[in-house]
Amino acid sequence: MAQDKAGYLWFGTLGGASRFDGLDFENYGLRDGLPDVQVNAMLATDDGSLWLGCGAFLVRYDGRAMHVVPLPAWTKDARILALATGPDGSLFIGTDGAGLLRMKDGAATVPAGWPVDTAASVRTLLTTSDGTLYAGLRNGLLRSTPEGFMRVPLPMPASISALAMGKDGTLWAGTFGAGLLGVHRDGSL
């Protein structure tokens, strides 16, 4: 789900994208330019764009039309599951099959310092107000640092499905089967 600059609410579904204006839904699908109707991720950005992860395709909606954005050929079988912006305006793309990508100036690459030993499934992303990027994985949680990415210690193995930052700075992680985990600013659970 995302809210664009015009105030519309957008919902990703297994049948496309739906825009809610407060009264009615307008549905967008293959006939409207989506290359795949499975919309797993959405992100509204400050420039007015709405980004969608449609199966293995990255799509940008500019308010008038859907535009498929090319990704590297080696990502063609990876499903896009999460989107987030970086402090420099870059777009982070979390996938199941190709790990994490960073798109800047039209080029998508693996971010510097992304560990090669991580599972290829990035299920959720969160950028905090200080520019830190958290990546929830099938097998844990990573946090960006100036040197790259580091694992966030968790009390048990966990598959992270959702991330949110609390007002007090607690990072909340929803999991598959391990409940809700809270990581405080000092790293304690």
Short mmCIF file of N, CA and C in Angstrom, two decimals:
data_model
loop_
_atom_site.label_atom_id
_atom_site.label_comp_id
_atom_site.label_asym_id
_atom_site.label_seq_id
_atom_site.Cartn_x
_atom_site.Cartn_y
_atom_site.Cartn_z
N MET A 1 0.84 -1.17 0.00
CA MET A 1 0.00 0.00 0.00
C MET A 1 0.89 1.24 0.00
N ALA A 2 0.46 2.28 -0.70
CA ALA A 2 1.20 3.53 -0.74
C ALA A 2 0.20 4.68 -0.91
N GLN A 3 0.60 5.87 -0.48
CA GLN A 3 -0.20 7.07 -0.71
C GLN A 3 0.63 8.02 -1.56
N ASP A 4 0.07 8.42 -2.72
CA ASP A 4 0.83 9.28 -3.63
C ASP A 4 0.69 10.75 -3.24
N LYS A 5 1.40 11.63 -3.94
CA LYS A 5 1.39 13.07 -3.61
C LYS A 5 0.02 13.71 -3.75
N ALA A 6 -0.83 13.15 -4.61
CA ALA A 6 -2.18 13.68 -4.79
C ALA A 6 -3.13 13.21 -3.68
N GLY A 7 -2.67 12.30 -2.81
CA GLY A 7 -3.48 11.81 -1.72
C GLY A 7 -4.20 10.51 -2.00
N TYR A 8 -4.06 9.97 -3.21
CA TYR A 8 -4.70 8.70 -3.52
C TYR A 8 -4.02 7.56 -2.75
N LEU A 9 -4.80 6.59 -2.33
CA LEU A 9 -4.27 5.37 -1.73
C LEU A 9 -4.18 4.31 -2.82
N TRP A 10 -3.05 3.63 -2.89
CA TRP A 10 -2.81 2.58 -3.87
C TRP A 10 -2.62 1.26 -3.14
N PHE A 11 -3.19 0.21 -3.71
CA PHE A 11 -3.09 -1.12 -3.14
C PHE A 11 -2.57 -2.08 -4.20
N GLY A 12 -1.57 -2.87 -3.83
CA GLY A 12 -1.08 -3.92 -4.71
C GLY A 12 -1.85 -5.19 -4.45
N THR A 13 -2.28 -5.86 -5.51
CA THR A 13 -3.07 -7.08 -5.38
C THR A 13 -2.53 -8.15 -6.32
N LEU A 14 -3.11 -9.32 -6.26
CA LEU A 14 -2.75 -10.38 -7.21
C LEU A 14 -3.40 -10.16 -8.56
N GLY A 15 -4.26 -9.11 -8.66
CA GLY A 15 -4.93 -8.80 -9.92
C GLY A 15 -4.56 -7.44 -10.47
N GLY A 16 -3.49 -6.83 -9.97
CA GLY A 16 -3.05 -5.52 -10.45
C GLY A 16 -2.94 -4.51 -9.33
N ALA A 17 -3.02 -3.24 -9.69
CA ALA A 17 -2.95 -2.14 -8.72
C ALA A 17 -4.31 -1.45 -8.67
N SER A 18 -4.72 -1.07 -7.46
CA SER A 18 -5.99 -0.38 -7.29
C SER A 18 -5.75 0.96 -6.62
N ARG A 19 -6.36 2.02 -7.20
CA ARG A 19 -6.24 3.37 -6.66
C ARG A 19 -7.57 3.77 -6.04
N PHE A 20 -7.53 4.25 -4.79
CA PHE A 20 -8.73 4.65 -4.07
C PHE A 20 -8.69 6.16 -3.88
N ASP A 21 -9.77 6.84 -4.32
CA ASP A 21 -9.82 8.30 -4.23
C ASP A 21 -10.64 8.79 -3.04
N GLY A 22 -11.04 7.89 -2.16
CA GLY A 22 -11.87 8.25 -1.02
C GLY A 22 -13.30 7.80 -1.19
N LEU A 23 -13.69 7.57 -2.43
CA LEU A 23 -15.05 7.09 -2.74
C LEU A 23 -15.04 5.83 -3.58
N ASP A 24 -14.19 5.81 -4.60
CA ASP A 24 -14.21 4.72 -5.56
C ASP A 24 -12.81 4.16 -5.80
N PHE A 25 -12.77 2.91 -6.26
CA PHE A 25 -11.53 2.27 -6.67
C PHE A 25 -11.43 2.30 -8.19
N GLU A 26 -10.22 2.56 -8.68
CA GLU A 26 -9.92 2.41 -10.10
C GLU A 26 -8.82 1.37 -10.21
N ASN A 27 -9.05 0.34 -10.99
CA ASN A 27 -8.11 -0.77 -11.10
C ASN A 27 -7.24 -0.64 -12.34
N TYR A 28 -5.97 -1.00 -12.18
CA TYR A 28 -4.99 -0.97 -13.25
C TYR A 28 -4.45 -2.37 -13.44
N GLY A 29 -4.40 -2.82 -14.69
CA GLY A 29 -3.93 -4.16 -14.99
C GLY A 29 -3.12 -4.19 -16.27
N LEU A 30 -3.14 -5.33 -16.94
CA LEU A 30 -2.37 -5.51 -18.16
C LEU A 30 -2.75 -4.50 -19.23
N ARG A 31 -4.02 -4.21 -19.38
CA ARG A 31 -4.47 -3.27 -20.42
C ARG A 31 -4.00 -1.84 -20.15
N ASP A 32 -3.60 -1.58 -18.90
CA ASP A 32 -3.14 -0.24 -18.51
C ASP A 32 -1.62 -0.11 -18.50
N GLY A 33 -0.93 -1.16 -18.95
CA GLY A 33 0.52 -1.10 -19.06
C GLY A 33 1.30 -1.89 -18.02
N LEU A 34 0.62 -2.56 -17.10
CA LEU A 34 1.36 -3.41 -16.17
C LEU A 34 1.82 -4.67 -16.90
N PRO A 35 3.09 -5.05 -16.75
CA PRO A 35 3.59 -6.23 -17.43
C PRO A 35 3.22 -7.54 -16.72
N ASP A 36 2.78 -7.42 -15.47
CA ASP A 36 2.39 -8.56 -14.64
C ASP A 36 1.38 -8.01 -13.64
N VAL A 37 0.32 -8.77 -13.35
CA VAL A 37 -0.71 -8.25 -12.44
C VAL A 37 -0.44 -8.58 -10.98
N GLN A 38 0.61 -9.33 -10.68
CA GLN A 38 0.95 -9.60 -9.29
C GLN A 38 1.79 -8.44 -8.77
N VAL A 39 1.16 -7.53 -8.02
CA VAL A 39 1.84 -6.35 -7.49
C VAL A 39 2.20 -6.62 -6.03
N ASN A 40 3.48 -6.89 -5.80
CA ASN A 40 3.98 -7.24 -4.46
C ASN A 40 4.52 -6.06 -3.68
N ALA A 41 4.89 -4.97 -4.35
CA ALA A 41 5.52 -3.85 -3.67
C ALA A 41 5.09 -2.54 -4.32
N MET A 42 4.97 -1.50 -3.48
CA MET A 42 4.62 -0.15 -3.97
C MET A 42 5.38 0.88 -3.13
N LEU A 43 5.73 1.98 -3.79
CA LEU A 43 6.41 3.07 -3.09
C LEU A 43 6.13 4.37 -3.82
N ALA A 44 5.59 5.34 -3.10
CA ALA A 44 5.40 6.69 -3.65
C ALA A 44 6.64 7.51 -3.28
N THR A 45 7.20 8.23 -4.26
CA THR A 45 8.40 9.01 -4.01
C THR A 45 8.11 10.51 -4.12
N ASP A 46 9.04 11.31 -3.62
CA ASP A 46 8.85 12.76 -3.54
C ASP A 46 8.67 13.43 -4.89
N ASP A 47 9.16 12.80 -5.96
CA ASP A 47 9.01 13.41 -7.29
C ASP A 47 7.63 13.16 -7.89
N GLY A 48 6.74 12.50 -7.14
CA GLY A 48 5.39 12.23 -7.62
C GLY A 48 5.23 10.88 -8.30
N SER A 49 6.32 10.13 -8.43
CA SER A 49 6.25 8.81 -9.04
C SER A 49 5.68 7.79 -8.07
N LEU A 50 5.02 6.79 -8.63
CA LEU A 50 4.63 5.61 -7.87
C LEU A 50 5.38 4.44 -8.48
N TRP A 51 6.17 3.76 -7.67
CA TRP A 51 6.95 2.61 -8.12
C TRP A 51 6.21 1.35 -7.72
N LEU A 52 6.21 0.36 -8.62
CA LEU A 52 5.52 -0.89 -8.36
C LEU A 52 6.46 -2.05 -8.69
N GLY A 53 6.45 -3.05 -7.83
CA GLY A 53 7.11 -4.31 -8.11
C GLY A 53 6.05 -5.28 -8.60
N CYS A 54 6.07 -5.56 -9.89
CA CYS A 54 5.05 -6.41 -10.54
C CYS A 54 5.72 -7.70 -10.97
N GLY A 55 5.63 -8.74 -10.14
CA GLY A 55 6.35 -9.97 -10.43
C GLY A 55 7.84 -9.66 -10.51
N ALA A 56 8.47 -9.93 -11.64
CA ALA A 56 9.89 -9.66 -11.84
C ALA A 56 10.15 -8.28 -12.45
N PHE A 57 9.11 -7.47 -12.63
CA PHE A 57 9.25 -6.18 -13.32
C PHE A 57 9.16 -5.01 -12.36
N LEU A 58 9.98 -4.00 -12.63
CA LEU A 58 9.90 -2.73 -11.92
C LEU A 58 9.16 -1.76 -12.82
N VAL A 59 8.14 -1.10 -12.27
CA VAL A 59 7.29 -0.19 -13.04
C VAL A 59 7.23 1.15 -12.33
N ARG A 60 7.30 2.24 -13.12
CA ARG A 60 7.12 3.59 -12.57
C ARG A 60 5.86 4.19 -13.20
N TYR A 61 4.95 4.64 -12.35
CA TYR A 61 3.74 5.33 -12.81
C TYR A 61 3.96 6.81 -12.58
N ASP A 62 3.84 7.60 -13.65
CA ASP A 62 4.12 9.04 -13.57
C ASP A 62 2.86 9.89 -13.43
N GLY A 63 1.73 9.25 -13.16
CA GLY A 63 0.46 9.96 -13.06
C GLY A 63 -0.36 9.88 -14.33
N ARG A 64 0.29 9.46 -15.42
CA ARG A 64 -0.40 9.33 -16.70
C ARG A 64 -0.27 7.94 -17.30
N ALA A 65 0.91 7.34 -17.16
CA ALA A 65 1.16 6.05 -17.81
C ALA A 65 2.11 5.21 -16.96
N MET A 66 2.04 3.90 -17.18
CA MET A 66 2.96 2.95 -16.56
C MET A 66 4.18 2.79 -17.46
N HIS A 67 5.36 2.81 -16.86
CA HIS A 67 6.61 2.66 -17.61
C HIS A 67 7.42 1.53 -16.99
N VAL A 68 7.72 0.50 -17.78
CA VAL A 68 8.57 -0.59 -17.30
C VAL A 68 10.00 -0.09 -17.29
N VAL A 69 10.68 -0.28 -16.16
CA VAL A 69 12.06 0.18 -15.99
C VAL A 69 12.98 -1.04 -16.12
N PRO A 70 13.93 -1.01 -17.05
CA PRO A 70 14.80 -2.17 -17.26
C PRO A 70 15.67 -2.47 -16.04
N LEU A 71 15.80 -3.75 -15.76
CA LEU A 71 16.70 -4.24 -14.71
C LEU A 71 17.73 -5.16 -15.37
N PRO A 72 18.84 -5.45 -14.69
CA PRO A 72 19.85 -6.32 -15.29
C PRO A 72 19.26 -7.68 -15.68
N ALA A 73 19.76 -8.25 -16.77
CA ALA A 73 19.24 -9.52 -17.30
C ALA A 73 19.31 -10.64 -16.27
N TRP A 74 20.32 -10.63 -15.41
CA TRP A 74 20.47 -11.71 -14.44
C TRP A 74 19.39 -11.69 -13.36
N THR A 75 18.55 -10.66 -13.32
CA THR A 75 17.46 -10.59 -12.33
C THR A 75 16.12 -11.04 -12.91
N LYS A 76 16.09 -11.52 -14.14
CA LYS A 76 14.83 -11.77 -14.85
C LYS A 76 13.90 -12.75 -14.16
N ASP A 77 14.41 -13.65 -13.33
CA ASP A 77 13.55 -14.61 -12.64
C ASP A 77 13.28 -14.24 -11.19
N ALA A 78 13.74 -13.09 -10.75
CA ALA A 78 13.57 -12.66 -9.37
C ALA A 78 12.28 -11.84 -9.21
N ARG A 79 11.49 -12.16 -8.20
CA ARG A 79 10.27 -11.38 -7.93
C ARG A 79 10.62 -10.20 -7.03
N ILE A 80 10.09 -9.04 -7.35
CA ILE A 80 10.30 -7.86 -6.52
C ILE A 80 9.30 -7.90 -5.36
N LEU A 81 9.85 -7.85 -4.14
CA LEU A 81 9.01 -7.95 -2.94
C LEU A 81 8.97 -6.67 -2.11
N ALA A 82 9.98 -5.79 -2.28
CA ALA A 82 10.05 -4.60 -1.42
C ALA A 82 10.75 -3.46 -2.15
N LEU A 83 10.35 -2.23 -1.81
CA LEU A 83 10.95 -1.01 -2.38
C LEU A 83 11.17 0.00 -1.27
N ALA A 84 12.26 0.75 -1.37
CA ALA A 84 12.55 1.83 -0.41
C ALA A 84 13.46 2.84 -1.08
N THR A 85 13.43 4.08 -0.58
CA THR A 85 14.34 5.10 -1.10
C THR A 85 15.51 5.28 -0.15
N GLY A 86 16.64 5.65 -0.73
CA GLY A 86 17.82 5.97 0.05
C GLY A 86 17.91 7.46 0.27
N PRO A 87 18.78 7.91 1.19
CA PRO A 87 18.90 9.35 1.47
C PRO A 87 19.38 10.16 0.26
N ASP A 88 20.03 9.51 -0.70
CA ASP A 88 20.53 10.20 -1.90
C ASP A 88 19.53 10.14 -3.06
N GLY A 89 18.32 9.65 -2.79
CA GLY A 89 17.30 9.55 -3.83
C GLY A 89 17.34 8.26 -4.61
N SER A 90 18.28 7.38 -4.28
CA SER A 90 18.34 6.09 -4.97
C SER A 90 17.14 5.23 -4.56
N LEU A 91 16.85 4.24 -5.38
CA LEU A 91 15.76 3.32 -5.13
C LEU A 91 16.35 1.96 -4.79
N PHE A 92 15.97 1.41 -3.64
CA PHE A 92 16.39 0.07 -3.26
C PHE A 92 15.28 -0.90 -3.62
N ILE A 93 15.67 -2.03 -4.19
CA ILE A 93 14.74 -3.03 -4.70
C ILE A 93 15.07 -4.36 -4.03
N GLY A 94 14.16 -4.83 -3.19
CA GLY A 94 14.35 -6.12 -2.52
C GLY A 94 13.67 -7.21 -3.33
N THR A 95 14.39 -8.29 -3.60
CA THR A 95 13.85 -9.34 -4.46
C THR A 95 13.95 -10.72 -3.80
N ASP A 96 13.16 -11.61 -4.33
CA ASP A 96 13.28 -13.02 -4.02
C ASP A 96 13.96 -13.65 -5.23
N GLY A 97 15.25 -13.88 -5.12
CA GLY A 97 16.00 -14.48 -6.22
C GLY A 97 17.24 -13.71 -6.63
N ALA A 98 17.29 -12.40 -6.37
CA ALA A 98 18.46 -11.61 -6.75
C ALA A 98 18.96 -10.73 -5.61
N GLY A 99 18.44 -10.92 -4.40
CA GLY A 99 18.90 -10.14 -3.27
C GLY A 99 18.47 -8.69 -3.35
N LEU A 100 19.39 -7.79 -3.04
CA LEU A 100 19.11 -6.35 -3.00
C LEU A 100 19.76 -5.65 -4.18
N LEU A 101 19.00 -4.75 -4.81
CA LEU A 101 19.52 -3.90 -5.88
C LEU A 101 19.38 -2.45 -5.46
N ARG A 102 20.28 -1.62 -5.98
CA ARG A 102 20.20 -0.17 -5.77
C ARG A 102 20.16 0.47 -7.14
N MET A 103 19.09 1.26 -7.40
CA MET A 103 18.97 1.94 -8.68
C MET A 103 19.28 3.42 -8.47
N LYS A 104 20.23 3.90 -9.23
CA LYS A 104 20.61 5.32 -9.19
C LYS A 104 20.93 5.73 -10.62
N ASP A 105 20.35 6.83 -11.06
CA ASP A 105 20.58 7.36 -12.41
C ASP A 105 20.30 6.32 -13.49
N GLY A 106 19.26 5.52 -13.28
CA GLY A 106 18.83 4.55 -14.28
C GLY A 106 19.58 3.24 -14.31
N ALA A 107 20.58 3.07 -13.45
CA ALA A 107 21.36 1.83 -13.43
C ALA A 107 21.11 1.08 -12.13
N ALA A 108 20.80 -0.20 -12.23
CA ALA A 108 20.56 -1.04 -11.05
C ALA A 108 21.77 -1.94 -10.83
N THR A 109 22.33 -1.87 -9.62
CA THR A 109 23.49 -2.67 -9.25
C THR A 109 23.30 -3.23 -7.85
N VAL A 110 24.11 -4.18 -7.48
CA VAL A 110 24.12 -4.68 -6.11
C VAL A 110 24.83 -3.61 -5.28
N PRO A 111 24.24 -3.18 -4.15
CA PRO A 111 24.86 -2.12 -3.36
C PRO A 111 26.23 -2.53 -2.80
N ALA A 112 27.10 -1.56 -2.69
CA ALA A 112 28.42 -1.80 -2.12
C ALA A 112 28.26 -2.37 -0.72
N GLY A 113 29.01 -3.41 -0.43
CA GLY A 113 28.99 -4.00 0.91
C GLY A 113 27.87 -5.00 1.16
N TRP A 114 27.03 -5.27 0.13
CA TRP A 114 25.97 -6.26 0.33
C TRP A 114 26.62 -7.63 0.47
N PRO A 115 26.36 -8.34 1.57
CA PRO A 115 27.05 -9.62 1.79
C PRO A 115 26.62 -10.70 0.80
N VAL A 116 27.59 -11.39 0.25
CA VAL A 116 27.30 -12.42 -0.74
C VAL A 116 26.76 -13.69 -0.10
N ASP A 117 26.91 -13.82 1.23
CA ASP A 117 26.47 -15.04 1.90
C ASP A 117 25.01 -14.97 2.38
N THR A 118 24.30 -13.91 2.05
CA THR A 118 22.91 -13.80 2.49
C THR A 118 22.01 -14.58 1.57
N ALA A 119 20.86 -14.96 2.10
CA ALA A 119 19.86 -15.61 1.25
C ALA A 119 19.42 -14.61 0.20
N ALA A 120 19.01 -15.09 -0.94
CA ALA A 120 18.65 -14.22 -2.05
C ALA A 120 17.29 -13.56 -1.85
N SER A 121 16.60 -13.82 -0.75
CA SER A 121 15.25 -13.29 -0.57
C SER A 121 15.24 -12.11 0.40
N VAL A 122 14.97 -10.91 -0.14
CA VAL A 122 14.78 -9.71 0.66
C VAL A 122 13.28 -9.46 0.68
N ARG A 123 12.65 -9.66 1.82
CA ARG A 123 11.19 -9.61 1.91
C ARG A 123 10.63 -8.24 2.24
N THR A 124 11.40 -7.42 2.94
CA THR A 124 10.91 -6.11 3.33
C THR A 124 12.09 -5.16 3.51
N LEU A 125 11.85 -3.88 3.29
CA LEU A 125 12.88 -2.84 3.44
C LEU A 125 12.32 -1.68 4.24
N LEU A 126 13.20 -1.02 4.99
CA LEU A 126 12.81 0.19 5.73
C LEU A 126 14.00 1.13 5.77
N THR A 127 13.78 2.38 5.34
CA THR A 127 14.79 3.42 5.48
C THR A 127 14.36 4.31 6.63
N THR A 128 15.24 4.53 7.60
CA THR A 128 14.92 5.36 8.76
C THR A 128 15.27 6.81 8.49
N SER A 129 14.86 7.69 9.40
CA SER A 129 15.07 9.13 9.20
C SER A 129 16.55 9.50 9.15
N ASP A 130 17.42 8.68 9.72
CA ASP A 130 18.86 8.97 9.66
C ASP A 130 19.52 8.36 8.43
N GLY A 131 18.73 7.74 7.53
CA GLY A 131 19.26 7.17 6.30
C GLY A 131 19.68 5.72 6.38
N THR A 132 19.52 5.09 7.54
CA THR A 132 19.86 3.68 7.67
C THR A 132 18.84 2.84 6.92
N LEU A 133 19.33 1.86 6.18
CA LEU A 133 18.45 0.92 5.48
C LEU A 133 18.47 -0.40 6.22
N TYR A 134 17.29 -0.90 6.55
CA TYR A 134 17.12 -2.23 7.13
C TYR A 134 16.53 -3.13 6.06
N ALA A 135 17.05 -4.36 5.99
CA ALA A 135 16.55 -5.34 5.03
C ALA A 135 16.14 -6.59 5.80
N GLY A 136 14.84 -6.91 5.75
CA GLY A 136 14.33 -8.12 6.35
C GLY A 136 14.45 -9.26 5.36
N LEU A 137 15.13 -10.31 5.78
CA LEU A 137 15.44 -11.43 4.91
C LEU A 137 14.67 -12.68 5.32
N ARG A 138 14.73 -13.66 4.47
CA ARG A 138 14.17 -14.97 4.80
C ARG A 138 14.89 -15.54 6.02
N ASN A 139 16.15 -15.15 6.22
CA ASN A 139 16.94 -15.71 7.32
C ASN A 139 17.56 -14.64 8.21
N GLY A 140 16.82 -13.58 8.52
CA GLY A 140 17.34 -12.59 9.46
C GLY A 140 17.15 -11.16 9.03
N LEU A 141 17.96 -10.29 9.61
CA LEU A 141 17.82 -8.85 9.45
C LEU A 141 19.19 -8.23 9.25
N LEU A 142 19.32 -7.35 8.24
CA LEU A 142 20.56 -6.63 7.99
C LEU A 142 20.33 -5.14 8.13
N ARG A 143 21.40 -4.42 8.52
CA ARG A 143 21.36 -2.96 8.65
C ARG A 143 22.53 -2.38 7.89
N SER A 144 22.27 -1.28 7.16
CA SER A 144 23.36 -0.63 6.43
C SER A 144 24.25 0.14 7.40
N THR A 145 25.53 0.17 7.08
CA THR A 145 26.52 0.95 7.83
C THR A 145 27.42 1.60 6.79
N PRO A 146 28.26 2.54 7.18
CA PRO A 146 29.19 3.13 6.20
C PRO A 146 30.12 2.09 5.56
N GLU A 147 30.36 0.98 6.26
CA GLU A 147 31.25 -0.07 5.74
C GLU A 147 30.53 -1.12 4.90
N GLY A 148 29.21 -1.09 4.89
CA GLY A 148 28.44 -2.11 4.16
C GLY A 148 27.18 -2.47 4.93
N PHE A 149 26.90 -3.76 5.06
CA PHE A 149 25.72 -4.22 5.77
C PHE A 149 26.16 -5.17 6.87
N MET A 150 25.49 -5.08 8.02
CA MET A 150 25.80 -5.98 9.12
C MET A 150 24.53 -6.65 9.61
N ARG A 151 24.68 -7.85 10.13
CA ARG A 151 23.54 -8.58 10.70
C ARG A 151 23.12 -7.93 12.00
N VAL A 152 21.81 -7.84 12.20
CA VAL A 152 21.26 -7.38 13.47
C VAL A 152 21.00 -8.65 14.28
N PRO A 153 21.61 -8.76 15.47
CA PRO A 153 21.41 -9.97 16.27
C PRO A 153 19.95 -10.12 16.70
N LEU A 154 19.41 -11.31 16.50
CA LEU A 154 18.04 -11.62 16.91
C LEU A 154 18.10 -12.79 17.87
N PRO A 155 17.10 -12.92 18.77
CA PRO A 155 17.14 -13.98 19.78
C PRO A 155 16.95 -15.39 19.22
N MET A 156 16.49 -15.49 17.99
CA MET A 156 16.24 -16.79 17.36
C MET A 156 16.30 -16.59 15.86
N PRO A 157 16.49 -17.66 15.11
CA PRO A 157 16.40 -17.51 13.65
C PRO A 157 15.00 -17.02 13.28
N ALA A 158 14.93 -16.05 12.40
CA ALA A 158 13.64 -15.47 12.06
C ALA A 158 13.60 -15.07 10.59
N SER A 159 12.46 -15.33 9.99
CA SER A 159 12.17 -14.88 8.63
C SER A 159 11.36 -13.60 8.77
N ILE A 160 11.95 -12.48 8.38
CA ILE A 160 11.34 -11.16 8.60
C ILE A 160 10.39 -10.83 7.46
N SER A 161 9.14 -10.46 7.82
CA SER A 161 8.12 -10.18 6.81
C SER A 161 7.68 -8.72 6.78
N ALA A 162 7.95 -7.95 7.85
CA ALA A 162 7.53 -6.55 7.91
C ALA A 162 8.44 -5.80 8.87
N LEU A 163 8.67 -4.51 8.58
CA LEU A 163 9.50 -3.65 9.43
C LEU A 163 8.80 -2.32 9.65
N ALA A 164 8.92 -1.79 10.88
CA ALA A 164 8.39 -0.47 11.19
C ALA A 164 9.23 0.14 12.30
N MET A 165 9.36 1.47 12.29
CA MET A 165 10.12 2.17 13.31
C MET A 165 9.15 2.85 14.27
N GLY A 166 9.30 2.57 15.56
CA GLY A 166 8.46 3.20 16.57
C GLY A 166 8.94 4.60 16.88
N LYS A 167 8.07 5.41 17.49
CA LYS A 167 8.43 6.79 17.84
C LYS A 167 9.61 6.86 18.79
N ASP A 168 9.79 5.83 19.62
CA ASP A 168 10.89 5.82 20.58
C ASP A 168 12.18 5.25 19.99
N GLY A 169 12.19 4.94 18.69
CA GLY A 169 13.38 4.41 18.05
C GLY A 169 13.48 2.90 18.06
N THR A 170 12.46 2.22 18.57
CA THR A 170 12.45 0.76 18.53
C THR A 170 12.12 0.29 17.12
N LEU A 171 12.93 -0.61 16.61
CA LEU A 171 12.67 -1.22 15.31
C LEU A 171 11.81 -2.45 15.55
N TRP A 172 10.64 -2.48 14.95
CA TRP A 172 9.72 -3.60 15.09
C TRP A 172 9.81 -4.47 13.85
N ALA A 173 9.96 -5.77 14.08
CA ALA A 173 10.08 -6.72 12.98
C ALA A 173 9.00 -7.79 13.13
N GLY A 174 8.12 -7.86 12.13
CA GLY A 174 7.14 -8.93 12.08
C GLY A 174 7.79 -10.13 11.41
N THR A 175 7.49 -11.32 11.90
CA THR A 175 8.14 -12.52 11.39
C THR A 175 7.12 -13.56 10.95
N PHE A 176 7.61 -14.53 10.21
CA PHE A 176 6.83 -15.72 9.89
C PHE A 176 7.10 -16.73 11.00
N GLY A 177 6.17 -16.92 11.91
CA GLY A 177 6.27 -17.95 12.93
C GLY A 177 7.01 -17.62 14.20
N ALA A 178 7.66 -16.48 14.30
CA ALA A 178 8.40 -16.13 15.51
C ALA A 178 7.81 -14.90 16.20
N GLY A 179 6.64 -14.47 15.77
CA GLY A 179 5.97 -13.34 16.41
C GLY A 179 6.57 -11.99 16.04
N LEU A 180 6.37 -11.03 16.92
CA LEU A 180 6.84 -9.66 16.73
C LEU A 180 8.08 -9.44 17.58
N LEU A 181 9.14 -8.94 16.96
CA LEU A 181 10.39 -8.67 17.67
C LEU A 181 10.63 -7.17 17.71
N GLY A 182 11.08 -6.67 18.86
CA GLY A 182 11.44 -5.27 19.00
C GLY A 182 12.92 -5.14 19.28
N VAL A 183 13.63 -4.36 18.47
CA VAL A 183 15.05 -4.11 18.66
C VAL A 183 15.20 -2.65 19.05
N HIS A 184 15.69 -2.40 20.27
CA HIS A 184 15.84 -1.03 20.77
C HIS A 184 17.09 -0.37 20.20
N ARG A 185 17.19 0.94 20.36
CA ARG A 185 18.31 1.69 19.80
C ARG A 185 19.67 1.17 20.25
N ASP A 186 19.73 0.69 21.51
CA ASP A 186 21.00 0.18 22.02
C ASP A 186 21.30 -1.25 21.58
N GLY A 187 20.42 -1.83 20.76
CA GLY A 187 20.62 -3.18 20.25
C GLY A 187 19.96 -4.25 21.09
N SER A 188 19.45 -3.88 22.25
CA SER A 188 18.78 -4.88 23.10
C SER A 188 17.41 -5.22 22.53
N LEU A 189 16.93 -6.40 22.90
CA LEU A 189 15.64 -6.88 22.42
C LEU A 189 14.57 -6.70 23.47
#
